[in-house]
Amino acid sequence: MLRVLQTNGQATVQGVPRRGYRDHGMPWAGAADAVSLGLANALVGNAPTASALELTLGALTLEFTASAVIGLAGAEADARTDDNPVSFHQTIQVKKGAVLTIGMPSVGVRTYLSVGGGLQVSMVLGSASTYPRAGLGGHQGRTLRVDDELAWGLAAKAVPHRETPAPLRPYLSHEWVLRALPSAETALLAPDVQRALFSDSFTVTPRADRMGIQLDGRPMALADPKSLKSAPVFPGTVQCPGDGRPFILGIDAQTMGGYARIAHIARCDRHRLAQLRPGDRVSFAEVSHDAAAASLRGKTHHLEQWQPGISLW
Amino acid sequence: MTVRKPSLIGDDIISIHVEDAAEAQAVAALLKQRLGPAEVEVVPALDSVAVYFDLMTDEPDAMLERCTTALTQDRAKVPIGATMLHTIPVRYGGKVGPDLAAICVQLELSEEGFIARHTAKPFVAEAIGFAPGFAYISTEGLPSVSRLKTPRASVPAGAVGFAAGYTGLYALGGPGGWPLIGQTDVKLFDPDADDPFLIRAGHCVQFVVSER
C-alpha cells in the first residue's frame, strides 16, 4: 500500500478517459497530460494508460508500506525517498517503509507518479479515472486525503531500469504556442478579431483547472453578439464567454455549452494544456486539417517506439 | 426538415445543424447506427449534433463523407426508442423542495396548483448535459423562473429542479444552480446497470406525487 502523509488536496487517480457517455452528460476525465501519464507508466513496465497519481502543483508525501517500482513524469519537482534525491524520467526502486516526498514544480503544473502494477481502484463505466465533480471513479471519487491508502497490482516480474530518452520528454516552459483550428463560431468574429485570435499572445489567469483555462488579452467578442443554443463541447474547445476572455476547455470539460466556440486545440497539443500555469503566455497557431493529422500521427508514432500503445487524447 | 451539410469544427469534431432537439436525437441515433460504436462519440444538443472521431484511424474527409451518406437515409425508418416513458414519483416541497414555496409565490399559484400542472401529462427530456445524466425536461404549462443567484454547493442525486421552462433532474449529486421543487427516489444513475443512465434525450417523463 501507499499511504498519504501530506497532500495539497489536488491529487487524483487518473488513467484513460471515460469514453462513450458524452451524450449522457458524462465528461471524459482521465489524465490531463496523456503523454506524461504514458511516459511515467513506461518507466515501471505498465501499460500506457494504467492508473497513476496525477498531482497538481506537486506537494505530496507518501509512505510505502511495501516495496515498489515507481516512475515520475510531467512537471518536474524535487523528489526524495527518505531524503535521497530521486530523478524524474527514470525507474525508481522504493523500499518497504520508505517515504516519498514530491515538492512543487517551478514550471508546468501536473506531475504523474506511476507504480509498477498500476494503482488498484474500481472501474466506473469502463474507466478508473476520477471525476471529482460527480464523485465518480478513482479513489472514492475524490482527491486524496491524509491517511488514504492505495494498493497496486502485481508488477511485471523484473522491471528493467529505464530512462526516458531526452527528445521524448515534453518541453515545458512559460511560453506556449498551441496548434489550433477554427471552430463552429469562428466566422462570427470580426475579421480583425479572428486574425488577433490566431496571432495575439494571451496570459493564463489564475482560473485554471481540469475543467478549463481562462486567458486574458485582447477581448474576444462576436461581431454581432447573439444568444446561442447550448451546443456540444469537448476538451480543446475554446469558448468566447461574455467577458471576452477566451476559455480553453480541459479534460473534465462539461458536455454542452452556450458560449461561442471560436477555436479548437488540435489533438496533438491537447496534452500540453495540462501544463499551462497562471501567468504563462499562450498563443494559437492556426494549422490545416492535414497538418493537425500529420502532427498527431508523427508525435504518436515517435512515442510508440518507446512506449507501445501510447495514445494522445 | 433542413439538415445542413456536416462540417468540421476542429481537427476531430464534425458538427451538423438541425432544426430542433427532436431532430437532433433522430440524427444522432442514425449516425450512431451508421458510424459504429467504436471510435466515435455522437452528441445531440438543442440545434446541432456533434461527432467526435479518432483522428489516428479516420480521415476527416472520409468521416464527413460517411456522415453525409448516413444523413441521406430515411430517418423515419430508424428505430430511436424515443417513446420510452418513465413514471417518476416526486416528493414535492418541504425539506426536499425548499424553493417550491417561493416559486409558487412568483407564479401566483398554490402548491397544489403547481403540482397539478407538473403532473398533468408526460413531458419530453429534450437534452442531457451540463452534468452526467442531468436531464432537461421541457415543462409546458408552467412559466419560466430564473436560476438561483448562488448555486448550492451540494444537491443530492434525485433532486428535482425547476427553471427556465424546464424541469431538471439531477441524476448525480453535486453543485446545483436550479431552484429545487422536490426529490425522487428513483435511481437515475446506476453504474452497474447495462444502461447506466435511466433517462435519455427523447424519453418522456410523467411526474406523479410520491406516496410519502
Tab-separated table of C-alpha atoms in Angstrom, chain A:
chain	number	residue	atom	x	y	z
A	1	MET	CA	0.000	0.000	0.000
A	2	LEU	CA	0.932	3.607	-0.246
A	3	ARG	CA	-0.353	5.853	2.487
A	4	VAL	CA	-0.841	9.599	2.122
A	5	LEU	CA	1.057	11.552	4.772
A	6	GLN	CA	0.727	15.030	3.294
A	7	THR	CA	-1.176	16.436	0.340
A	8	ASN	CA	-2.186	19.814	-1.107
A	9	GLY	CA	-5.632	18.360	-1.733
A	10	GLN	CA	-5.291	18.261	-5.512
A	11	ALA	CA	-4.069	14.744	-6.241
A	12	THR	CA	-6.334	12.262	-8.010
A	13	VAL	CA	-6.064	8.800	-9.502
A	14	GLN	CA	-6.207	9.103	-13.283
A	15	GLY	CA	-5.828	6.826	-16.254
A	16	VAL	CA	-7.663	6.550	-19.520
A	17	PRO	CA	-10.646	8.848	-20.133
A	18	ARG	CA	-14.188	7.569	-19.588
A	19	ARG	CA	-15.348	7.327	-23.173
A	20	GLY	CA	-18.710	6.774	-24.757
A	21	TYR	CA	-21.052	8.662	-22.446
A	22	ARG	CA	-20.825	12.283	-23.563
A	23	ASP	CA	-24.407	12.047	-24.812
A	24	HIS	CA	-25.310	11.307	-21.205
A	25	GLY	CA	-23.540	14.409	-19.984
A	26	MET	CA	-20.508	12.472	-18.715
A	27	PRO	CA	-17.173	14.255	-19.179
A	28	TRP	CA	-14.155	12.208	-20.237
A	29	ALA	CA	-11.923	12.889	-17.221
A	30	GLY	CA	-8.681	10.885	-17.282
A	31	ALA	CA	-5.103	12.113	-17.130
A	32	ALA	CA	-4.951	15.711	-18.323
A	33	ASP	CA	-1.485	15.058	-19.827
A	34	ALA	CA	-1.779	11.789	-21.728
A	35	VAL	CA	1.878	11.860	-22.793
A	36	SER	CA	3.286	12.266	-19.286
A	37	LEU	CA	0.993	9.516	-17.992
A	38	GLY	CA	2.309	7.202	-20.707
A	39	LEU	CA	5.920	8.122	-20.010
A	40	ALA	CA	5.522	7.572	-16.257
A	41	ASN	CA	3.966	4.158	-16.893
A	42	ALA	CA	6.713	3.207	-19.352
A	43	LEU	CA	9.294	3.550	-16.579
A	44	VAL	CA	7.650	0.836	-14.481
A	45	GLY	CA	6.586	-1.677	-17.109
A	46	ASN	CA	2.904	-0.714	-17.007
A	47	ALA	CA	0.528	-0.370	-19.934
A	48	PRO	CA	0.490	3.293	-21.027
A	49	THR	CA	-2.915	4.041	-19.508
A	50	ALA	CA	-2.513	2.199	-16.190
A	51	SER	CA	-3.934	4.199	-13.284
A	52	ALA	CA	-1.448	6.588	-11.743
A	53	LEU	CA	-1.495	9.565	-9.438
A	54	GLU	CA	-1.935	12.951	-11.065
A	55	LEU	CA	-0.501	15.679	-8.872
A	56	THR	CA	-1.404	19.343	-9.355
A	57	LEU	CA	1.459	21.640	-8.347
A	58	GLY	CA	3.153	18.753	-6.599
A	59	ALA	CA	3.217	18.723	-2.830
A	60	LEU	CA	2.615	15.102	-1.918
A	61	THR	CA	4.231	12.869	0.706
A	62	LEU	CA	3.578	9.130	0.670
A	63	GLU	CA	4.712	6.206	2.775
A	64	PHE	CA	5.218	2.870	1.034
A	65	THR	CA	4.246	0.002	3.285
A	66	ALA	CA	5.617	-2.444	0.720
A	67	SER	CA	8.474	-2.188	-1.745
A	68	ALA	CA	7.547	-0.874	-5.173
A	69	VAL	CA	8.830	0.315	-8.512
A	70	ILE	CA	7.784	3.865	-9.318
A	71	GLY	CA	8.225	6.474	-12.021
A	72	LEU	CA	7.814	10.240	-12.254
A	73	ALA	CA	6.998	12.319	-15.341
A	74	GLY	CA	5.317	15.619	-16.194
A	75	ALA	CA	6.074	18.847	-14.325
A	76	GLU	CA	9.387	18.287	-12.571
A	77	ALA	CA	9.917	18.973	-8.890
A	78	ASP	CA	12.305	17.996	-6.104
A	79	ALA	CA	11.598	14.392	-5.212
A	80	ARG	CA	13.164	12.306	-2.469
A	81	THR	CA	12.813	8.882	-0.963
A	82	ASP	CA	13.869	9.104	2.688
A	83	ASP	CA	15.932	12.225	1.969
A	84	ASN	CA	17.703	10.698	-1.027
A	85	PRO	CA	17.018	12.730	-4.170
A	86	VAL	CA	15.376	10.760	-6.970
A	87	SER	CA	15.052	11.835	-10.580
A	88	PHE	CA	12.189	12.150	-12.950
A	89	HIS	CA	12.144	10.064	-16.093
A	90	GLN	CA	13.849	7.041	-14.657
A	91	THR	CA	12.797	3.830	-12.950
A	92	ILE	CA	12.958	4.189	-9.146
A	93	GLN	CA	13.051	1.287	-6.689
A	94	VAL	CA	11.351	2.099	-3.415
A	95	LYS	CA	11.968	0.009	-0.294
A	96	LYS	CA	9.299	-1.074	2.158
A	97	GLY	CA	8.792	1.686	4.709
A	98	ALA	CA	10.267	4.437	2.522
A	99	VAL	CA	8.727	7.882	2.470
A	100	LEU	CA	8.468	9.617	-0.916
A	101	THR	CA	8.254	13.404	-0.920
A	102	ILE	CA	7.445	15.368	-4.059
A	103	GLY	CA	7.803	19.145	-3.994
A	104	MET	CA	6.253	21.847	-6.104
A	105	PRO	CA	7.305	22.269	-9.742
A	106	SER	CA	8.533	25.663	-10.904
A	107	VAL	CA	7.446	25.086	-14.498
A	108	GLY	CA	4.299	23.269	-15.587
A	109	VAL	CA	1.540	22.022	-13.338
A	110	ARG	CA	0.865	18.298	-13.483
A	111	THR	CA	3.144	15.518	-12.287
A	112	TYR	CA	2.431	11.821	-12.783
A	113	LEU	CA	3.508	9.175	-10.299
A	114	SER	CA	3.229	5.642	-11.612
A	115	VAL	CA	3.561	2.466	-9.573
A	116	GLY	CA	4.565	-0.852	-11.186
A	117	GLY	CA	1.365	-2.930	-11.420
A	118	GLY	CA	-0.902	0.120	-11.651
A	119	LEU	CA	-2.997	1.617	-8.860
A	120	GLN	CA	-5.986	-0.560	-7.972
A	121	VAL	CA	-9.237	1.336	-7.876
A	122	SER	CA	-12.765	0.484	-9.029
A	123	MET	CA	-13.817	0.949	-12.603
A	124	VAL	CA	-16.871	3.045	-13.332
A	125	LEU	CA	-18.289	2.878	-16.847
A	126	GLY	CA	-15.102	1.409	-18.258
A	127	SER	CA	-12.586	3.756	-16.656
A	128	ALA	CA	-10.795	4.017	-13.333
A	129	SER	CA	-10.270	7.768	-13.681
A	130	THR	CA	-11.580	10.213	-11.101
A	131	TYR	CA	-14.250	12.750	-11.966
A	132	PRO	CA	-14.409	14.597	-8.629
A	133	ARG	CA	-17.337	16.880	-9.521
A	134	ALA	CA	-19.631	13.888	-9.697
A	135	GLY	CA	-17.771	11.833	-7.096
A	136	LEU	CA	-17.032	9.096	-9.617
A	137	GLY	CA	-14.126	6.774	-10.115
A	138	GLY	CA	-10.578	6.744	-8.795
A	139	HIS	CA	-10.230	6.591	-5.026
A	140	GLN	CA	-13.751	7.129	-3.675
A	141	GLY	CA	-14.451	9.648	-6.422
A	142	ARG	CA	-12.345	12.377	-4.834
A	143	THR	CA	-8.950	13.952	-4.374
A	144	LEU	CA	-6.637	12.170	-1.956
A	145	ARG	CA	-6.632	12.973	1.748
A	146	VAL	CA	-4.183	12.297	4.574
A	147	ASP	CA	-4.320	8.632	5.677
A	148	ASP	CA	-5.798	7.427	2.372
A	149	GLU	CA	-4.303	4.111	1.332
A	150	LEU	CA	-3.979	2.809	-2.205
A	151	ALA	CA	-2.972	-0.650	-3.367
A	152	TRP	CA	-1.364	-1.599	-6.645
A	153	GLY	CA	-1.473	-4.643	-8.848
A	154	LEU	CA	1.238	-7.180	-9.433
A	155	ALA	CA	4.172	-5.533	-11.139
A	156	ALA	CA	5.905	-7.204	-14.086
A	157	LYS	CA	8.348	-9.819	-12.788
A	158	ALA	CA	11.514	-7.897	-13.446
A	159	VAL	CA	11.092	-4.258	-14.310
A	160	PRO	CA	14.196	-3.196	-16.209
A	161	HIS	CA	15.733	0.148	-15.372
A	162	ARG	CA	14.634	2.703	-17.968
A	163	GLU	CA	15.290	6.342	-18.625
A	164	THR	CA	13.033	8.341	-20.926
A	165	PRO	CA	15.099	9.483	-23.916
A	166	ALA	CA	15.620	13.253	-23.758
A	167	PRO	CA	13.890	14.020	-27.113
A	168	LEU	CA	10.684	12.355	-25.867
A	169	ARG	CA	10.430	14.347	-22.644
A	170	PRO	CA	7.816	17.076	-23.188
A	171	TYR	CA	9.313	20.546	-23.169
A	172	LEU	CA	7.660	22.691	-20.516
A	173	SER	CA	8.066	26.438	-20.319
A	174	HIS	CA	6.165	29.609	-19.543
A	175	GLU	CA	5.529	30.367	-23.222
A	176	TRP	CA	3.237	28.182	-25.248
A	177	VAL	CA	2.213	28.007	-28.877
A	178	LEU	CA	-0.758	25.714	-29.269
A	179	ARG	CA	-1.792	24.376	-32.651
A	180	ALA	CA	-5.467	25.121	-33.216
A	181	LEU	CA	-8.149	25.147	-35.878
A	182	PRO	CA	-11.216	27.318	-36.470
A	183	SER	CA	-14.387	26.087	-34.829
A	184	ALA	CA	-18.151	26.430	-35.221
A	185	GLU	CA	-18.471	30.147	-34.494
A	186	THR	CA	-15.031	31.448	-35.547
A	187	ALA	CA	-16.606	33.070	-38.609
A	188	LEU	CA	-18.867	35.103	-36.314
A	189	LEU	CA	-15.832	37.039	-35.059
A	190	ALA	CA	-14.990	40.249	-36.919
A	191	PRO	CA	-12.082	39.642	-39.364
A	192	ASP	CA	-9.579	41.643	-37.325
A	193	VAL	CA	-10.595	39.760	-34.165
A	194	GLN	CA	-10.177	36.430	-35.980
A	195	ARG	CA	-6.692	37.475	-37.037
A	196	ALA	CA	-5.898	38.536	-33.471
A	197	LEU	CA	-7.127	35.208	-32.085
A	198	PHE	CA	-4.515	33.374	-34.137
A	199	SER	CA	-1.679	35.833	-33.654
A	200	ASP	CA	-2.023	37.581	-30.283
A	201	SER	CA	-0.371	36.434	-27.115
A	202	PHE	CA	-2.691	35.724	-24.170
A	203	THR	CA	-1.938	35.238	-20.476
A	204	VAL	CA	-3.210	32.350	-18.365
A	205	THR	CA	-5.268	33.737	-15.465
A	206	PRO	CA	-5.476	32.113	-12.015
A	207	ARG	CA	-8.724	30.480	-13.145
A	208	ALA	CA	-7.146	27.307	-14.484
A	209	ASP	CA	-8.056	23.747	-13.516
A	210	ARG	CA	-9.072	20.426	-15.061
A	211	MET	CA	-12.328	21.936	-16.352
A	212	GLY	CA	-10.608	24.690	-18.266
A	213	ILE	CA	-8.179	27.552	-18.579
A	214	GLN	CA	-9.140	31.222	-18.754
A	215	LEU	CA	-6.997	33.557	-20.857
A	216	ASP	CA	-6.532	37.308	-20.601
A	217	GLY	CA	-5.632	39.515	-23.526
A	218	ARG	CA	-7.433	41.427	-26.237
A	219	PRO	CA	-11.141	40.794	-25.570
A	220	MET	CA	-12.737	38.379	-27.980
A	221	ALA	CA	-16.299	39.167	-28.941
A	222	LEU	CA	-18.711	38.134	-31.663
A	223	ALA	CA	-19.206	40.844	-34.331
A	224	ASP	CA	-22.933	40.539	-33.712
A	225	PRO	CA	-23.447	39.331	-30.143
A	226	LYS	CA	-26.320	36.907	-30.047
A	227	SER	CA	-27.643	34.186	-27.837
A	228	LEU	CA	-26.586	30.742	-28.959
A	229	LYS	CA	-28.307	27.486	-28.114
A	230	SER	CA	-26.264	25.111	-25.997
A	231	ALA	CA	-24.038	23.015	-28.247
A	232	PRO	CA	-21.750	20.036	-27.683
A	233	VAL	CA	-18.283	20.952	-26.451
A	234	PHE	CA	-15.162	18.868	-25.913
A	235	PRO	CA	-11.760	19.100	-24.266
A	236	GLY	CA	-9.854	21.516	-26.533
A	237	THR	CA	-12.856	23.671	-27.425
A	238	VAL	CA	-12.006	27.365	-26.993
A	239	GLN	CA	-15.068	29.292	-25.859
A	240	CYS	CA	-15.800	33.007	-26.056
A	241	PRO	CA	-17.748	33.920	-22.894
A	242	GLY	CA	-19.480	37.245	-22.351
A	243	ASP	CA	-16.483	38.780	-20.580
A	244	GLY	CA	-14.293	38.419	-23.698
A	245	ARG	CA	-11.745	36.134	-22.032
A	246	PRO	CA	-11.235	33.003	-24.148
A	247	PHE	CA	-11.723	29.802	-22.154
A	248	ILE	CA	-9.946	26.614	-23.253
A	249	LEU	CA	-11.929	23.592	-22.097
A	250	GLY	CA	-9.926	20.909	-20.303
A	251	ILE	CA	-10.165	17.168	-19.797
A	252	ASP	CA	-13.062	17.449	-17.287
A	253	ALA	CA	-14.980	19.791	-19.593
A	254	GLN	CA	-18.755	19.538	-19.411
A	255	THR	CA	-20.513	18.151	-22.462
A	256	MET	CA	-22.621	21.139	-23.516
A	257	GLY	CA	-22.030	24.870	-23.527
A	258	GLY	CA	-23.842	28.004	-24.612
A	259	TYR	CA	-20.810	30.159	-25.433
A	260	ALA	CA	-19.465	30.657	-28.955
A	261	ARG	CA	-16.853	28.092	-29.977
A	262	ILE	CA	-14.121	30.177	-31.597
A	263	ALA	CA	-11.260	27.691	-31.920
A	264	HIS	CA	-10.312	24.096	-31.217
A	265	ILE	CA	-6.933	22.947	-29.897
A	266	ALA	CA	-5.514	20.247	-32.165
A	267	ARG	CA	-5.432	16.817	-30.541
A	268	CYS	CA	-1.638	16.684	-30.963
A	269	ASP	CA	-1.317	19.562	-28.473
A	270	ARG	CA	-4.151	18.895	-26.005
A	271	HIS	CA	-1.877	17.062	-23.562
A	272	ARG	CA	0.096	20.304	-23.211
A	273	LEU	CA	-2.952	22.106	-21.811
A	274	ALA	CA	-2.348	20.183	-18.589
A	275	GLN	CA	0.869	22.136	-18.037
A	276	LEU	CA	-0.373	25.709	-18.568
A	277	ARG	CA	0.181	27.690	-15.416
A	278	PRO	CA	-1.268	31.052	-14.325
A	279	GLY	CA	0.997	33.772	-15.707
A	280	ASP	CA	2.155	31.696	-18.691
A	281	ARG	CA	1.850	33.245	-22.158
A	282	VAL	CA	-0.149	31.396	-24.788
A	283	SER	CA	-0.741	31.938	-28.472
A	284	PHE	CA	-2.699	29.920	-31.000
A	285	ALA	CA	-1.117	28.845	-34.264
A	286	GLU	CA	-3.711	28.031	-36.885
A	287	VAL	CA	-2.941	24.782	-38.679
A	288	SER	CA	-4.621	22.990	-41.547
A	289	HIS	CA	-6.504	19.743	-41.034
A	290	ASP	CA	-3.778	17.852	-42.869
A	291	ALA	CA	-1.081	19.375	-40.669
A	292	ALA	CA	-3.044	18.599	-37.486
A	293	ALA	CA	-3.465	14.964	-38.510
A	294	ALA	CA	0.159	14.642	-39.591
A	295	SER	CA	1.393	16.160	-36.320
A	296	LEU	CA	-0.772	13.811	-34.273
A	297	ARG	CA	0.403	10.732	-36.141
A	298	GLY	CA	4.030	11.854	-36.100
A	299	LYS	CA	4.056	12.540	-32.369
A	300	THR	CA	2.222	9.324	-31.559
A	301	HIS	CA	4.465	7.121	-33.708
A	302	HIS	CA	7.552	8.737	-32.251
A	303	LEU	CA	6.368	8.000	-28.704
A	304	GLU	CA	5.190	4.498	-29.656
A	305	GLN	CA	8.769	3.477	-30.375
A	306	TRP	CA	9.390	3.945	-26.663
A	307	GLN	CA	6.008	3.047	-25.164
A	308	PRO	CA	3.930	0.788	-27.454
A	309	GLY	CA	0.234	1.569	-27.369
A	310	ILE	CA	0.687	5.112	-26.058
A	311	SER	CA	-2.157	7.387	-27.077
A	312	LEU	CA	-2.701	11.139	-27.066
A	313	TRP	CA	-6.152	12.402	-26.217
